[in-house]
Coordinates of C-alpha atoms in Angstrom, one line a residue:
X7 CA 0.0 0.0 0.0
X8 CA 1.2 3.5 -0.7
X9 CA 0.0 7.2 -1.1
X10 CA 0.7 8.8 -4.4
X11 CA 3.1 11.7 -4.8
X12 CA 2.0 12.9 -8.2
X13 CA 4.4 13.5 -11.1
X14 CA 7.4 12.8 -8.9
X15 CA 8.6 9.2 -9.3
X16 CA 8.0 7.1 -6.3
X17 CA 9.9 3.9 -5.5
X18 CA 7.8 1.3 -3.6
X19 CA 10.2 -0.9 -1.6
X20 CA 10.1 -3.7 0.9
X21 CA 9.1 -6.6 -1.4
X22 CA 12.4 -8.5 -0.9
X23 CA 12.3 -9.6 -4.5
X24 CA 12.2 -8.0 -8.0
X25 CA 8.6 -8.4 -9.3
X26 CA 7.8 -9.7 -12.7
X27 CA 4.0 -9.0 -12.5
X28 CA 2.6 -5.9 -10.8
X29 CA -1.1 -5.4 -10.4
X30 CA -2.1 -1.9 -9.1
X31 CA -5.4 -0.5 -8.1
X32 CA -6.4 2.9 -6.8
X33 CA -8.1 2.6 -3.4
X34 CA -9.5 6.1 -2.7
X35 CA -10.9 6.9 -6.1
X36 CA -12.4 5.1 -9.1
X37 CA -10.1 4.1 -11.8
X38 CA -9.2 0.9 -13.8
X39 CA -6.9 -1.8 -12.5
X40 CA -3.4 -1.5 -14.1
X41 CA -1.4 -4.6 -14.8
X42 CA 2.3 -4.6 -15.8
X43 CA 4.8 -7.5 -16.4
X44 CA 8.4 -8.1 -17.4
X45 CA 7.6 -10.0 -20.6
X46 CA 5.6 -7.3 -22.2
X47 CA 7.8 -4.5 -20.8
X48 CA 7.6 -1.9 -18.1
X49 CA 5.7 0.6 -20.3
X50 CA 2.9 -1.7 -21.4
X51 CA -0.5 -1.5 -19.6
X52 CA -3.4 -3.9 -19.5
X53 CA -6.5 -3.3 -17.5
X54 CA -8.4 -6.2 -15.9
X55 CA -11.5 -4.0 -15.6
X56 CA -11.9 -3.4 -19.3
X57 CA -11.4 -5.3 -22.6
X58 CA -9.2 -2.5 -23.9
X59 CA -6.2 -3.1 -26.1
X60 CA -2.7 -2.9 -24.5
X61 CA -1.5 0.7 -24.1
X62 CA 2.0 2.0 -24.1
X63 CA 2.7 4.9 -21.8
X64 CA 6.2 5.7 -20.6
X65 CA 6.8 6.3 -16.9
X66 CA 3.5 5.2 -15.4
X67 CA 5.5 2.1 -14.3
X68 CA 9.1 3.3 -14.5
X69 CA 11.0 0.2 -13.4
X70 CA 10.9 -3.2 -11.7
X71 CA 13.5 -2.9 -9.0
X72 CA 15.4 -5.4 -6.9
X73 CA 13.2 -4.6 -3.9
X74 CA 10.0 -3.3 -5.6
X75 CA 9.0 -1.0 -8.4
X76 CA 8.9 2.7 -9.3
X77 CA 5.8 4.6 -10.5
X78 CA 4.9 8.1 -11.4
X79 CA 2.0 10.2 -12.9
X80 CA 2.9 10.3 -16.6
X81 CA 1.2 10.8 -19.9
X82 CA -1.9 12.1 -18.2
X83 CA -2.4 8.7 -16.4
X84 CA -2.9 9.1 -12.7
X85 CA -3.7 5.4 -12.0
X86 CA -0.5 4.5 -10.2
X87 CA 0.7 7.6 -8.4
X88 CA -2.1 10.3 -8.1
X89 CA -1.0 13.0 -5.6
X90 CA -2.5 12.3 -2.2
X91 CA -4.5 9.2 -3.3
X92 CA -4.1 5.7 -1.9
X93 CA -3.1 2.6 -3.9
X94 CA -2.7 -1.1 -3.4
X95 CA -0.3 -3.3 -5.4
X96 CA -0.1 -7.1 -5.6
X97 CA 3.2 -8.5 -6.8
X98 CA 4.4 -11.9 -8.1
X99 CA 8.0 -13.0 -9.0
X100 CA 8.3 -15.2 -12.1
X101 CA 11.6 -16.1 -13.6
X102 CA 13.0 -12.8 -14.8
X103 CA 14.0 -12.5 -18.4
X104 CA 11.9 -14.7 -20.7
X105 CA 13.2 -17.8 -22.4
X106 CA 11.9 -19.5 -25.6
X107 CA 9.7 -22.5 -25.0
X108 CA 9.0 -25.0 -27.7
X109 CA 6.9 -27.5 -25.7
X110 CA 3.8 -26.6 -27.6
X111 CA 2.9 -26.3 -31.2
X112 CA 3.2 -22.5 -30.8
X113 CA 6.6 -21.3 -29.5
X114 CA 6.1 -19.2 -26.5
X115 CA 8.3 -16.8 -24.4
X116 CA 8.1 -17.9 -20.8
X117 CA 9.3 -16.4 -17.5
X118 CA 8.6 -19.2 -14.9
X119 CA 9.1 -19.5 -11.1
X120 CA 8.4 -23.2 -10.5
X121 CA 9.0 -22.9 -6.8
X122 CA 6.2 -20.3 -6.5
X123 CA 4.0 -22.0 -9.1
X124 CA 3.8 -18.9 -11.4
X125 CA 4.7 -18.2 -15.0
X126 CA 4.1 -15.5 -17.5
X127 CA 3.7 -16.7 -21.1
X128 CA 3.7 -14.6 -24.2
X129 CA 2.7 -16.1 -27.6
X130 CA 1.3 -15.2 -31.0
X131 CA -1.9 -16.9 -32.0
X132 CA -2.3 -19.1 -35.1
X133 CA -6.1 -19.4 -35.1
X134 CA -6.0 -23.2 -35.1
X135 CA -8.1 -25.2 -32.7
X136 CA -6.1 -27.6 -30.7
X137 CA -2.9 -25.5 -30.7
X138 CA -0.8 -25.8 -27.6
X139 CA 1.4 -23.4 -25.7
X140 CA 4.2 -24.2 -23.3
X141 CA 3.9 -22.7 -19.8
X142 CA 7.1 -23.7 -18.1
X143 CA 5.7 -24.8 -14.7
X144 CA 6.5 -28.5 -14.8
X145 CA 3.1 -29.4 -13.3
X146 CA -0.4 -28.7 -14.7
X147 CA -1.6 -25.2 -13.8
X148 CA -4.8 -24.8 -11.8
X149 CA -5.6 -21.3 -12.9
X150 CA -4.8 -19.4 -16.1
X151 CA -5.6 -15.8 -17.1
X152 CA -5.4 -14.9 -20.8
X153 CA -5.6 -11.7 -22.7
X154 CA -5.3 -10.8 -26.4
X155 CA -3.0 -7.7 -26.4
X156 CA -2.9 -6.3 -29.9
X157 CA -6.4 -5.5 -31.1
X158 CA -9.3 -4.0 -29.3
X159 CA -12.5 -5.5 -27.9
X160 CA -11.1 -8.8 -26.6
X161 CA -12.0 -10.1 -23.2
X162 CA -9.9 -11.6 -20.4
X163 CA -10.7 -15.4 -20.4
X164 CA -9.8 -17.5 -17.5
X165 CA -9.4 -21.2 -16.8
X166 CA -10.0 -22.6 -13.3
X167 CA -9.5 -26.3 -12.5
X168 CA -12.6 -26.4 -10.4
X169 CA -14.9 -25.7 -13.4
X170 CA -12.7 -27.3 -16.0
X171 CA -11.5 -26.6 -19.5
X172 CA -14.9 -26.8 -21.1
X173 CA -16.0 -23.5 -19.4
X174 CA -14.5 -20.2 -18.5
X175 CA -15.1 -17.0 -16.7
X176 CA -14.2 -13.5 -18.0
X177 CA -12.0 -11.6 -15.6
X178 CA -13.3 -8.2 -17.0
X179 CA -16.9 -9.2 -16.6
X180 CA -19.2 -10.5 -13.8
X181 CA -20.5 -13.3 -16.0
X182 CA -21.5 -16.8 -14.9
X183 CA -19.6 -19.8 -16.2
X184 CA -20.4 -20.5 -19.8
X185 CA -21.5 -23.8 -21.4
X186 CA -19.2 -26.2 -23.3
X187 CA -16.9 -24.0 -25.5
X188 CA -14.3 -25.7 -27.6
X189 CA -13.2 -22.2 -28.8
X190 CA -11.6 -21.4 -25.5
X191 CA -9.3 -24.3 -24.5
X192 CA -10.4 -26.9 -27.1
X193 CA -12.1 -28.7 -24.1
X194 CA -8.7 -30.0 -23.1
X195 CA -7.2 -29.8 -19.6
X196 CA -3.7 -28.4 -19.2
X197 CA -0.8 -30.8 -18.8
X198 CA 2.5 -30.5 -17.0
X199 CA 4.0 -28.8 -20.1
X200 CA 1.3 -27.1 -22.2
X201 CA -2.2 -25.6 -22.2
X202 CA -4.4 -26.0 -25.2
X203 CA -6.3 -23.2 -27.0
X204 CA -9.2 -23.2 -29.4
X205 CA -10.2 -20.8 -32.2
X206 CA -11.7 -18.0 -30.0
X207 CA -10.0 -14.8 -30.9
X208 CA -9.8 -13.8 -27.2
X209 CA -7.2 -16.5 -26.7
X210 CA -5.9 -17.5 -30.2
X211 CA -6.3 -14.8 -32.9
X212 CA -4.2 -15.6 -35.8
X213 CA -1.1 -13.3 -36.0
X214 CA -1.9 -11.4 -32.9
X215 CA 0.0 -11.3 -29.6
X216 CA -1.4 -12.8 -26.4
X217 CA -0.3 -13.0 -22.7
X218 CA -1.1 -15.7 -20.2
X219 CA -0.6 -15.8 -16.4
X220 CA -0.4 -19.4 -15.2
X221 CA -0.6 -20.7 -11.6
X222 CA 0.0 -24.1 -10.1
X223 CA -0.5 -25.0 -6.5
X224 CA 2.4 -25.0 -4.1
X225 CA 1.7 -26.7 -0.7
X226 CA 1.7 -24.1 2.1
X227 CA 1.7 -21.2 -0.3
X228 CA -1.1 -21.3 -2.9
X229 CA -4.5 -23.0 -3.3
X230 CA -7.1 -22.8 -6.1
X231 CA -10.3 -24.5 -5.3
X232 CA -14.1 -24.0 -4.8
X233 CA -16.7 -24.1 -2.1
X234 CA -20.5 -24.1 -1.9
X235 CA -22.2 -21.2 -0.1
X236 CA -24.7 -21.7 2.7
X237 CA -26.4 -18.3 2.8
X238 CA -25.5 -17.7 6.4
X239 CA -23.3 -15.3 8.3
X240 CA -21.8 -18.5 9.8
X241 CA -20.5 -19.4 6.4
X242 CA -18.4 -22.2 5.2
X243 CA -14.8 -22.8 6.4
X244 CA -12.4 -23.4 3.4
X245 CA -9.2 -25.3 4.2
X246 CA -6.1 -24.0 2.4
X247 CA -3.3 -25.3 4.6
X248 CA -2.0 -21.8 5.4
X249 CA -3.1 -18.4 6.6
X250 CA -4.2 -16.4 3.5
X251 CA -2.5 -13.1 2.7
X252 CA -4.4 -12.6 -0.6
X253 CA -7.7 -14.0 -1.7
X254 CA -9.9 -13.7 -4.8
X255 CA -13.5 -15.1 -4.8
X256 CA -15.9 -15.4 -7.7
X257 CA -19.3 -17.0 -7.9
X258 CA -19.5 -19.4 -10.9
X259 CA -23.2 -19.8 -11.3
X260 CA -24.3 -16.2 -11.2
X261 CA -23.3 -12.7 -12.3
X262 CA -21.2 -11.7 -9.3
X263 CA -18.0 -9.7 -9.2
X264 CA -14.5 -10.8 -8.7
X265 CA -13.7 -9.8 -5.1
X266 CA -10.0 -9.2 -4.1
X267 CA -9.0 -8.9 -0.5
X268 CA -5.7 -9.0 1.3
X269 CA -4.1 -8.8 4.8
X270 CA -2.5 -5.4 4.2
X271 CA -5.6 -3.4 3.8
X272 CA -7.4 -5.5 6.5
X273 CA -4.5 -6.5 8.8
X274 CA -6.9 -8.0 11.4
X275 CA -10.1 -10.1 11.2
X276 CA -12.6 -9.6 9.9
X277 CA -11.3 -8.8 6.5
X278 CA -13.9 -6.4 5.0
X279 CA -11.9 -4.2 2.5
X280 CA -11.9 -5.4 -1.1
X281 CA -11.5 -4.3 -4.7
X282 CA -13.3 -5.7 -7.7
X283 CA -11.1 -7.0 -10.5
X284 CA -13.8 -6.4 -13.2
X285 CA -14.7 -2.8 -12.1
X286 CA -13.0 0.5 -11.7
X287 CA -14.8 1.2 -8.4
X288 CA -12.9 2.6 -5.5
X289 CA -12.2 0.2 -2.6
X290 CA -15.3 -1.1 -0.8
X291 CA -15.5 -1.8 2.9
X292 CA -17.9 -2.1 5.8
X293 CA -21.6 -2.6 4.8
X294 CA -20.9 -4.1 1.4
X295 CA -21.8 -7.7 2.1
X296 CA -18.2 -8.9 2.2
X297 CA -16.6 -10.3 5.3
X298 CA -14.0 -13.0 5.7
X299 CA -11.8 -14.3 8.5
X300 CA -8.3 -15.2 7.5
X301 CA -7.4 -18.2 9.8
X302 CA -4.2 -20.2 10.4
X303 CA -5.2 -22.9 7.9
X304 CA -7.8 -21.4 5.7
X305 CA -10.6 -18.8 5.6
X306 CA -14.2 -18.6 6.8
X307 CA -17.0 -16.7 5.3
X308 CA -18.8 -14.3 7.7
X309 CA -21.4 -12.7 5.4
X310 CA -24.4 -14.1 3.4
X311 CA -24.1 -11.6 0.5
X312 CA -24.2 -12.5 -3.2
X313 CA -20.5 -11.8 -3.7
X314 CA -19.3 -14.6 -1.5
X315 CA -22.0 -16.8 0.1
X316 CA -25.3 -17.5 -1.6
X317 CA -26.9 -20.7 -0.5
X318 CA -26.1 -23.7 -2.7
X319 CA -24.0 -21.6 -5.1
X320 CA -20.5 -22.5 -6.3
X321 CA -17.6 -20.1 -5.8
X322 CA -14.1 -20.5 -7.0
X323 CA -11.2 -18.9 -5.1
X324 CA -7.5 -18.2 -5.4
X325 CA -5.6 -18.0 -2.1
X326 CA -2.0 -17.1 -1.5
X327 CA 0.1 -17.1 1.7
X328 CA 2.8 -14.5 2.1
X329 CA 5.6 -17.0 1.5
X330 CA 5.8 -20.8 1.0
X331 CA 6.7 -22.4 4.3
X332 CA 9.5 -24.5 2.7
X333 CA 11.0 -21.4 1.1
X334 CA 10.4 -18.8 3.8
X335 CA 13.3 -16.9 5.2
X336 CA 14.0 -16.9 9.0
X337 CA 13.4 -13.7 10.8

């Protein structure tokens, strides 16, 4: 979390690693989510809350540094460092500079961190159903976010193992899961080396550039699963095997938003502050039908609202701890 300084470049430090993927959202005012990564380049912006084309603006994200990143207000864009406004940033470490990967029928550029179960994958579509793309994780991913970068009007399509490769959810929309759709992932589950893509231009437009963020589970650090709501303020307990630091929840069977919460904006239970991945809204808090307890081995729902706990409705989630236990540094 940080407060913007305006046009003056501001270095955000304390991550203890150089990030390869930075996701920034304004907290105190409405603006789009801004996503940056090391494969596309520091000046390339994608926005999860829209289906806009990738935009290039120099200086909005100035650098990925050894201990964080640098932002400023540049090119008329105040989404990362507006003077006096508050922001939140979520950061992941991949593998640094990308390497060529020929595991799939489409050669990809991959930056992979197998220890953390995260890779960034760049590729050019060929429009062919059943094409495959190498992801570099060494195990099958449980969650994949994809975006066509180079032409306008293309949605963010996502794969989650709990609903399978025949369906998807759109990160930039509050849609329900769709029916069987071979155009997305060719109705084929990811393997330890590749994910499959269909003919949908959101994920495989011929000659156009695409980006994919791929996640596999790491015991004690990340968990990607689902639960069924009970419509009660004494909601379900969901076991993850660790205390969450970051949590995304999305209802699969209804048109509910993607709710993002974390332990920095809500350092104590109950966790009530959240942002919406598919909307530009400012941060929401008390009275917005979102309340979760982060527990030592999972999380428990404390609200009966649509966004997290409708009776008999399925929800998917993405949960991360601060650091994998087996890779954590001693204090």
